[in-house]
Amino acid sequence: MILDEVATKTVATALQRTLTDLIDLGLLAKQAHWNVTGPHFRDIHLHLDELADLAREHADGVAERLAALGVSPDGRASTVATESTLPGLPAGPLAGTAAVEAVTGVLAAAITGLRAGIEVTGEPDPVSQDLLIGITADLEKQHWMFQAQLAR
């Protein structure tokens, strides 16, 4: 065991929440990717693919960190469906602006969760905190890039 039992539980809870949200983020980005419509379709479509790839990459890193701490990561669909803290997307086609607005909101929620994880992991496990900080930086950049598409 790398951390004591209390620290492991604290860190594992933050990492599991992050894992669930990242898996959901990847799925939501793909859902929007498949359903985006409108004059800026191609740019938004490709950007959503980048976001999905980024979310999957970070989810893998978080799952591996959980495993390194001796905690079994849970990325099952049922877990993601019941524990994700991210807002969903409407079904069906999404006009470009609506897709960008929805994804911007999803990213904001993911970042809020990550920042909560950063707060609780600093003392017991700076390594996990560093992982969360890196993910937050990447998602904040994505949030900025999506939000910039809404500028009028």
Coordinates of C-alpha atoms in Angstrom, one line a residue:
M1 CA 0.0 0.0 0.0
I2 CA 1.4 3.4 -1.0
L3 CA -0.9 5.5 1.0
D4 CA -2.6 4.8 4.4
E5 CA -6.2 3.6 4.3
V6 CA -7.8 7.0 4.9
A7 CA -5.6 8.7 2.3
T8 CA -6.3 6.0 -0.2
K9 CA -10.0 6.3 0.3
T10 CA -10.0 10.1 -0.1
V11 CA -7.8 9.9 -3.2
A12 CA -9.6 7.0 -4.7
T13 CA -13.0 8.7 -4.3
A14 CA -11.7 11.8 -6.2
L15 CA -10.0 9.7 -8.9
Q16 CA -13.1 7.5 -9.4
R17 CA -15.3 10.5 -9.8
T18 CA -12.9 11.9 -12.3
L19 CA -12.8 8.6 -14.2
T20 CA -16.6 8.4 -14.4
D21 CA -16.8 12.0 -15.6
L22 CA -14.0 11.6 -18.2
I23 CA -15.6 8.5 -19.6
D24 CA -18.9 10.3 -19.8
L25 CA -17.2 13.4 -21.4
G26 CA -15.8 11.2 -24.1
L27 CA -19.2 9.7 -24.8
L28 CA -21.0 13.0 -24.8
A29 CA -18.3 14.5 -27.2
K30 CA -19.0 11.6 -29.5
Q31 CA -22.7 12.0 -29.2
A32 CA -22.4 15.7 -30.2
H33 CA -19.9 14.7 -32.9
W34 CA -22.3 12.4 -34.6
N35 CA -25.2 14.8 -34.4
V36 CA -23.8 18.2 -35.0
T37 CA -25.3 20.1 -38.0
G38 CA -25.0 23.4 -39.7
P39 CA -22.6 25.7 -41.6
H40 CA -19.7 25.1 -39.2
F41 CA -20.2 21.4 -39.2
R42 CA -16.7 20.3 -40.2
D43 CA -14.8 22.4 -37.7
I44 CA -17.1 21.5 -34.8
H45 CA -17.2 17.8 -35.9
L46 CA -13.4 17.6 -35.8
H47 CA -13.1 19.6 -32.6
L48 CA -15.5 17.2 -30.9
D49 CA -13.4 14.2 -32.1
E50 CA -10.3 15.8 -30.5
L51 CA -12.2 16.3 -27.2
A52 CA -13.4 12.7 -27.2
D53 CA -9.8 11.5 -27.8
L54 CA -8.5 13.7 -25.0
A55 CA -11.1 12.5 -22.6
R56 CA -10.4 8.8 -23.3
E57 CA -6.6 9.4 -23.0
H58 CA -7.0 11.1 -19.6
A59 CA -9.5 8.5 -18.4
D60 CA -6.9 5.8 -19.1
G61 CA -4.3 7.8 -17.0
V62 CA -6.7 8.1 -14.1
A63 CA -7.7 4.4 -14.2
E64 CA -4.0 3.5 -14.2
R65 CA -3.4 5.8 -11.2
L66 CA -6.2 4.1 -9.3
A67 CA -4.7 0.7 -10.1
A68 CA -1.3 1.9 -9.0
L69 CA -2.9 2.8 -5.7
G70 CA -4.3 -0.7 -5.4
V71 CA -7.9 0.4 -6.1
S72 CA -9.9 -1.3 -8.9
P73 CA -11.1 1.4 -11.3
D74 CA -14.8 1.1 -12.3
G75 CA -15.5 2.3 -15.8
R76 CA -18.6 0.1 -16.4
A77 CA -21.4 1.7 -18.3
S78 CA -23.8 1.3 -15.4
T79 CA -21.4 3.1 -13.1
V80 CA -20.9 5.9 -15.6
A81 CA -24.7 6.2 -16.1
T82 CA -25.4 6.4 -12.3
E83 CA -22.4 8.3 -11.0
S84 CA -21.4 10.9 -13.7
T85 CA -21.9 14.4 -12.5
L86 CA -22.0 15.9 -16.0
P87 CA -25.1 17.2 -17.6
G88 CA -26.5 15.2 -20.6
L89 CA -27.1 16.3 -24.1
P90 CA -30.5 16.4 -25.9
A91 CA -31.2 13.5 -28.3
G92 CA -31.2 14.1 -32.0
P93 CA -29.5 16.6 -34.3
L94 CA -27.7 19.5 -32.7
A95 CA -27.3 22.8 -34.6
G96 CA -23.6 23.9 -34.4
T97 CA -24.2 26.7 -31.9
A98 CA -26.3 24.5 -29.7
A99 CA -23.7 21.7 -29.7
V100 CA -20.9 24.1 -28.8
E101 CA -23.0 25.6 -26.0
A102 CA -23.9 22.2 -24.6
V103 CA -20.3 21.0 -24.7
T104 CA -19.1 24.2 -23.1
G105 CA -21.5 23.5 -20.2
V106 CA -20.3 19.9 -20.0
L107 CA -16.7 21.0 -19.9
A108 CA -17.5 23.6 -17.2
A109 CA -19.1 20.8 -15.0
A110 CA -16.1 18.5 -15.6
I111 CA -13.7 21.3 -14.6
T112 CA -15.7 22.0 -11.4
G113 CA -15.4 18.4 -10.4
L114 CA -11.7 18.3 -11.2
R115 CA -11.0 21.3 -9.1
A116 CA -12.8 19.7 -6.2
G117 CA -10.6 16.7 -6.7
I118 CA -7.5 18.9 -6.7
E119 CA -8.6 20.4 -3.4
V120 CA -8.8 17.0 -1.6
T121 CA -5.9 15.2 -3.1
G122 CA -3.1 17.7 -2.4
E123 CA -2.3 16.7 1.2
P124 CA -2.7 13.0 1.0
D125 CA -1.2 12.4 -2.5
P126 CA 0.5 15.2 -4.5
V127 CA 1.1 12.7 -7.4
S128 CA -2.6 12.2 -7.9
Q129 CA -3.2 16.0 -7.5
D130 CA -0.6 16.7 -10.2
L131 CA -2.5 14.3 -12.5
L132 CA -5.7 16.1 -11.9
I133 CA -4.1 19.5 -12.4
G134 CA -2.8 18.4 -15.8
I135 CA -6.2 17.2 -16.8
T136 CA -7.8 20.4 -15.6
A137 CA -5.4 22.5 -17.7
D138 CA -6.2 20.5 -20.8
L139 CA -10.0 20.7 -20.2
E140 CA -9.8 24.4 -19.4
K141 CA -8.1 24.9 -22.8
Q142 CA -10.8 23.0 -24.5
H143 CA -13.5 25.0 -22.6
W144 CA -11.8 28.2 -23.8
M145 CA -11.6 26.9 -27.4
F146 CA -15.3 25.9 -27.5
Q147 CA -16.4 29.1 -25.8
A148 CA -14.5 31.2 -28.3
Q149 CA -16.7 29.7 -31.0
L150 CA -19.7 31.4 -29.3
A151 CA -18.2 34.9 -29.5
R152 CA -20.4 37.3 -31.4

